[in-house]
CSV table of C-alpha atoms in Angstrom, one decimal:
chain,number,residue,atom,x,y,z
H,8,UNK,CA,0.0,0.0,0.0
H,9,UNK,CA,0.7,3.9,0.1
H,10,UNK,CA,3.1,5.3,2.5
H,11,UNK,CA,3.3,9.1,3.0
H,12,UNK,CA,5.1,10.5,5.9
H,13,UNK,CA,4.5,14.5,7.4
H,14,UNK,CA,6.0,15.8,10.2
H,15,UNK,CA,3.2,15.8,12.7
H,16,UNK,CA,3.9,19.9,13.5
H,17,UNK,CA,5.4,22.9,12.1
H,18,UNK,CA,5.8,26.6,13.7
H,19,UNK,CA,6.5,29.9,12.0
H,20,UNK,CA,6.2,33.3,13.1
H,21,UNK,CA,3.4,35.1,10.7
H,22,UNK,CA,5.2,37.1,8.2
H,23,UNK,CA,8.1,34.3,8.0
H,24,UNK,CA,8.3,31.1,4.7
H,25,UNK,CA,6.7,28.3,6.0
H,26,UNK,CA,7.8,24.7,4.0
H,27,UNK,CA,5.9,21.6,5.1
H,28,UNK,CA,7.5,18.3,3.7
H,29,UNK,CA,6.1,15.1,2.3
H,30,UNK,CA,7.6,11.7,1.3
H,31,UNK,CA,6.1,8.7,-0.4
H,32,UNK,CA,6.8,5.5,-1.6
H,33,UNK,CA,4.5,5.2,-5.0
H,34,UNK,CA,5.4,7.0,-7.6
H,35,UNK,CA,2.7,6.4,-9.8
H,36,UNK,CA,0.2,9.1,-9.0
H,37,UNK,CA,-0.1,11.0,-12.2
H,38,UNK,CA,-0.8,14.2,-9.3
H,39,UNK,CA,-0.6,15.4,-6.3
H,40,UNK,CA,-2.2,17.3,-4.5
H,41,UNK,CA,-2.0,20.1,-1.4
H,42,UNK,CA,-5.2,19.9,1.2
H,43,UNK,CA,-5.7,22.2,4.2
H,44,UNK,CA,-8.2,21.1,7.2
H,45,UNK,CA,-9.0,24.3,9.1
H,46,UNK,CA,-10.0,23.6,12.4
H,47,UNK,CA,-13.7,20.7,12.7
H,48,UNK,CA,-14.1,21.8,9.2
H,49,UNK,CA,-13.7,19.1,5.9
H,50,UNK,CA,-10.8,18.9,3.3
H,51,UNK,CA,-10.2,22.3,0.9
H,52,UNK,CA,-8.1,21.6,-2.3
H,53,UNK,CA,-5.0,24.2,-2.3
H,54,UNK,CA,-3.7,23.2,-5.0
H,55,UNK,CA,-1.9,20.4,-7.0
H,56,UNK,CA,1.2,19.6,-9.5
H,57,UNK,CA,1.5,17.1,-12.5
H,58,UNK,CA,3.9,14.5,-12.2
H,59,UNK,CA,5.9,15.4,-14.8
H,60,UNK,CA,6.4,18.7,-13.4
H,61,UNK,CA,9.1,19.6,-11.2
H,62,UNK,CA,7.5,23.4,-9.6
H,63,UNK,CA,4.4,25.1,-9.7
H,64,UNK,CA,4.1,28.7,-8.2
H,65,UNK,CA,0.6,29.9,-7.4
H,66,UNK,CA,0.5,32.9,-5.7
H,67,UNK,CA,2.0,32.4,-1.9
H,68,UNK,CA,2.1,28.9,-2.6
H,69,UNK,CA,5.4,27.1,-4.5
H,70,UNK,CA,4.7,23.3,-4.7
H,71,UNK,CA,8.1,21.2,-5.7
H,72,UNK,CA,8.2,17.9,-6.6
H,73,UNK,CA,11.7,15.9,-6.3
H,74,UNK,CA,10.3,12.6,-8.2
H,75,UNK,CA,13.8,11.0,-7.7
H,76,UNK,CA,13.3,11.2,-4.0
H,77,UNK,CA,10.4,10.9,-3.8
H,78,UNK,CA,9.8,14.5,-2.1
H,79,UNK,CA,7.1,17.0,-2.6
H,80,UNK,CA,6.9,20.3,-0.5
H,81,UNK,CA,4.6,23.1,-0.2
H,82,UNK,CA,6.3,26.6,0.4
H,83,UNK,CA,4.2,29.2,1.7
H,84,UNK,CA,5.5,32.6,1.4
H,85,UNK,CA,4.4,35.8,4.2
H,86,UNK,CA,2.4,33.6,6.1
H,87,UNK,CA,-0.5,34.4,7.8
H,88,UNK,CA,-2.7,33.7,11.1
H,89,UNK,CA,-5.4,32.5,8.3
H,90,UNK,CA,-2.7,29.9,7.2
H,91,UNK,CA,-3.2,27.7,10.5
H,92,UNK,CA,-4.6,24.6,9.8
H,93,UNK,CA,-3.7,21.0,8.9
H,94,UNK,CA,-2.2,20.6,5.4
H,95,UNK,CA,-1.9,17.2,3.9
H,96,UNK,CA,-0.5,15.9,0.9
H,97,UNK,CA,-2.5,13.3,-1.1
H,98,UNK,CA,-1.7,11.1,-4.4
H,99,UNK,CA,-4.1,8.8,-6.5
H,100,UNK,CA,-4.1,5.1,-5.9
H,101,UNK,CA,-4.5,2.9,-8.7
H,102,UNK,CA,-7.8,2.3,-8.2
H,103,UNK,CA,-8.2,6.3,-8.5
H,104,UNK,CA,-8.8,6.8,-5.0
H,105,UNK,CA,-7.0,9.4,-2.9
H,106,UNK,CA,-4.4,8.7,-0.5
H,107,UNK,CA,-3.2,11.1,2.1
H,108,UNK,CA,-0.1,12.0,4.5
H,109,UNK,CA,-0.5,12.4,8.4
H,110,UNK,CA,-0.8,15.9,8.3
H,111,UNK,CA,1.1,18.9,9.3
H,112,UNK,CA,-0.2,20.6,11.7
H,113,UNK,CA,0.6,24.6,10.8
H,114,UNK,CA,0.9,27.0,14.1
H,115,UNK,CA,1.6,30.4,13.1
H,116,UNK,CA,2.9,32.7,16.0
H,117,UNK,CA,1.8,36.7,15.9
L,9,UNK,CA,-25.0,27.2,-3.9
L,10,UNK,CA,-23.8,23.4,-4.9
L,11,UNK,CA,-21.6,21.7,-2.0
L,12,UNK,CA,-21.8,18.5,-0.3
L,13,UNK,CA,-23.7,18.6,3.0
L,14,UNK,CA,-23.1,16.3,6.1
L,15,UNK,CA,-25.1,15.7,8.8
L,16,UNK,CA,-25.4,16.2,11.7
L,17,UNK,CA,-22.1,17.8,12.7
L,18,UNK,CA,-21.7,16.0,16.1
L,19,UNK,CA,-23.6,12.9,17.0
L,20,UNK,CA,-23.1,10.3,20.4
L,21,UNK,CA,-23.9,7.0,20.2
L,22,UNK,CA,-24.0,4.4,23.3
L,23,UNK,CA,-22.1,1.4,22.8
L,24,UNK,CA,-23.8,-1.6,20.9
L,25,UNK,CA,-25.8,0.9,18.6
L,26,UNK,CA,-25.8,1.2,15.0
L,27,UNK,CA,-25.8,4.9,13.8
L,28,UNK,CA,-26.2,6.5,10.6
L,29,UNK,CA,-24.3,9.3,9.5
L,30,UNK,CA,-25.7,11.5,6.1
L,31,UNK,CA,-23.7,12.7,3.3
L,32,UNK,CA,-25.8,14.3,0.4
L,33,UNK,CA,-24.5,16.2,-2.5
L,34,UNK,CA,-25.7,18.5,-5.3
L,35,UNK,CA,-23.2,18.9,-7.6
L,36,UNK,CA,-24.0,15.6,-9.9
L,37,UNK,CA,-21.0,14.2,-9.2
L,38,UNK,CA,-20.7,10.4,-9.9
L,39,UNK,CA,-17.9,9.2,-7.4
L,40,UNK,CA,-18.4,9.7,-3.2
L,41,UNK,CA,-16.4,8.6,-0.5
L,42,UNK,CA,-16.1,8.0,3.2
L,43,UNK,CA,-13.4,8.6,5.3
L,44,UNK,CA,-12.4,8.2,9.0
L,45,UNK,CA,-9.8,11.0,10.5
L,46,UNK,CA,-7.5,10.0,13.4
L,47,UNK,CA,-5.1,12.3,15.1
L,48,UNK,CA,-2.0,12.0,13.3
L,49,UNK,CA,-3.3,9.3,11.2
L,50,UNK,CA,-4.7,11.2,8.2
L,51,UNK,CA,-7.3,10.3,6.4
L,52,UNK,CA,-8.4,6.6,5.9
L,53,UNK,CA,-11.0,5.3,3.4
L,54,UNK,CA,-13.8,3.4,4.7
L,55,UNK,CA,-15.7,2.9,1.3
L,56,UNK,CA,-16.1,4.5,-2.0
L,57,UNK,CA,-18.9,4.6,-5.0
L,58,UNK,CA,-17.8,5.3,-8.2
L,59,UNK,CA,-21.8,5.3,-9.7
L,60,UNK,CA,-24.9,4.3,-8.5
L,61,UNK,CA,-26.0,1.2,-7.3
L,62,UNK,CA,-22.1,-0.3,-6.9
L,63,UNK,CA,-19.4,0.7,-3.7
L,64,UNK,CA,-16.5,-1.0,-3.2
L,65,UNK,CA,-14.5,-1.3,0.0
L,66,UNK,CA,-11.7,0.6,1.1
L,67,UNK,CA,-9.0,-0.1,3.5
L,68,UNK,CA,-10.7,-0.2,6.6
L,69,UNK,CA,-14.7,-1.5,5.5
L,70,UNK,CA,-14.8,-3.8,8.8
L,71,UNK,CA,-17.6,-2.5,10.8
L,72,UNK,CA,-19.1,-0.3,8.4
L,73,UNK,CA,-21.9,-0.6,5.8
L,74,UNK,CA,-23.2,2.2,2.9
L,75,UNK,CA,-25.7,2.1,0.2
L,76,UNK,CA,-25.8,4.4,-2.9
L,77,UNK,CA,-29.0,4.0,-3.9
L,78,UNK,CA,-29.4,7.7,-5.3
L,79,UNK,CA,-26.4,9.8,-7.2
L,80,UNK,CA,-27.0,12.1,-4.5
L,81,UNK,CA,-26.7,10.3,-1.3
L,82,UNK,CA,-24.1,7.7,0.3
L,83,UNK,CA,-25.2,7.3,3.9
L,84,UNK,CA,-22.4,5.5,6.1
L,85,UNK,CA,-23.7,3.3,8.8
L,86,UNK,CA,-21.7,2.6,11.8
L,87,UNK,CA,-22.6,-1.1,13.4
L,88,UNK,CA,-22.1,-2.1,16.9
L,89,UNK,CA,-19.0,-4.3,15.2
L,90,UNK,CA,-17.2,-1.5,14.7
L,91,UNK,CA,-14.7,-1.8,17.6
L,92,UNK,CA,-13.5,1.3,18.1
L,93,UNK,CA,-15.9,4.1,16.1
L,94,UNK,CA,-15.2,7.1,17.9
L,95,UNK,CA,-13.6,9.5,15.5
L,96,UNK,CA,-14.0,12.4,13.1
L,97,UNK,CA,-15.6,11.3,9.9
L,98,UNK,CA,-15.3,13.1,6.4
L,99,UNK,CA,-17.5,12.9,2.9
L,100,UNK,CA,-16.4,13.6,-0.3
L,101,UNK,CA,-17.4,13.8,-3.9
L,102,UNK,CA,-15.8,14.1,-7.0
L,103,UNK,CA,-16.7,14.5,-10.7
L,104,UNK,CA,-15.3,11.8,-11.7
L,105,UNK,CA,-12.0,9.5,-11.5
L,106,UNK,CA,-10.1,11.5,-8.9
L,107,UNK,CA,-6.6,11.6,-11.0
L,108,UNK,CA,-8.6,14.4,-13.4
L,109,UNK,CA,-10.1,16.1,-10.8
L,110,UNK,CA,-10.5,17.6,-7.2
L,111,UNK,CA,-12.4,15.9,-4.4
L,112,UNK,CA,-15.2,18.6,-2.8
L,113,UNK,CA,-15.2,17.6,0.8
L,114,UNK,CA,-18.2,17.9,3.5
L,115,UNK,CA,-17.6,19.5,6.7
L,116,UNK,CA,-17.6,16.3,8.8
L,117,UNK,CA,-19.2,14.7,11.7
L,118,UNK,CA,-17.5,14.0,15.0
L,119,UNK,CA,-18.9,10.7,16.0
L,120,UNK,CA,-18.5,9.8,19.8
L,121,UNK,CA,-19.6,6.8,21.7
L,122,UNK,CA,-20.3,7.3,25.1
């Protein structure tokens, strides 16, 4: 099956580059995807990069995928108090069903 | 305004009871899913429908049951045989085969036996 690993928590003071980190072991997800969780609330797509892509810049956000490695990060530039949440990273099983990291859990410090 | 609507946001349940949780959407998607949120687990599917009529399992079914008899709705039910239920559960539709698209996701229900 699917392993993706998050570090469980990440803090940054607001104004500061946040970069949460994912790793996974199947490499066949033909995307993958950004989530955030705001707090009791469902899943909100952030955004996403092909596989055959190695960045993709959208606004604050800079997603890079390492494909050799097996490494895809999220870079969030001047964050802000409205950036807390959970952020997971998710890829596409074979049976196109989504599969998704631990979770980051985003603190950012006034 | 089309979304996907769960309800009801927090429910208890006493031990040995089944309960049903409701997940409706209006956004004529085909595929729905279910899925159970841990802390620092992430998200784990319980069972997916890609059309109606038909649902498959996921990786943790046990102690679980759904039907999809309209496009709209895929009720979860959650059996006395479910051993340990209590968590934080999550709905979500898509258009289609998720690898061409973006799974819309329901607020969630906290379920908690007591």
């Amino acid at each position: 099956g699917e392993d993706v690993e998050q570090s469980l928590f990440l803090s940054v003071r607001e104004g500061d580059s946040s970069v949460i980190n994912c790793t996974y072991t199947d490499s066949s997800s033909t995307y993958l995807y950004w989530y955030k969780q705001e707090p009791g609330a469902g899943l909100q797509l952030l955004t996403y990069i092909f596989s055959n892509m190695d960045m993709k810049q959208d606004q604050r956000l800079t997603v890079l995928l390492n494909k050799k490695d097996k490494h895809l990060s999220l870079r969030i530039a001047d964050t802000q108090t409205g950036d807390s949440a959970i952020y997971f990273c998710a890829g596409v099983t074979g049976a196109n069903n989504l599969f998704f990291g631990t979770g980051t859990r985003l603190t950012v410090i006034p | 305004d089309g979304g996907i609507t769960q309800s009801p946001k927090y429910l208890f349940r006493k031990e040995g009871q089944n309960v049903t949780l409701s997940c409706e959407q209006n956004l004529n998607h085909d595929a729905m899913y279910w899925y159970r949120q841990d802390p620092g687990q992430g998200l784990r599917l319980i069972y997916y429908s890609q059309i109606v009529n038909d649902f498959q399992k996921g990786d943790i079914a046990e102690g679980y049951s759904v039907s999809r008899e309209k496009k709209e709705s895929f009720p979860l039910t959650v059996t006395s045989a479910q051993k340990n239920p209590t968590a934080f559960y999550l709905c979500a539709s898509s258009i289609g085969p998720i690898n061409i698209g973006e799974a819309f996701f329901g607020q969630g229900t906290r379920l908690t036996v007591v």
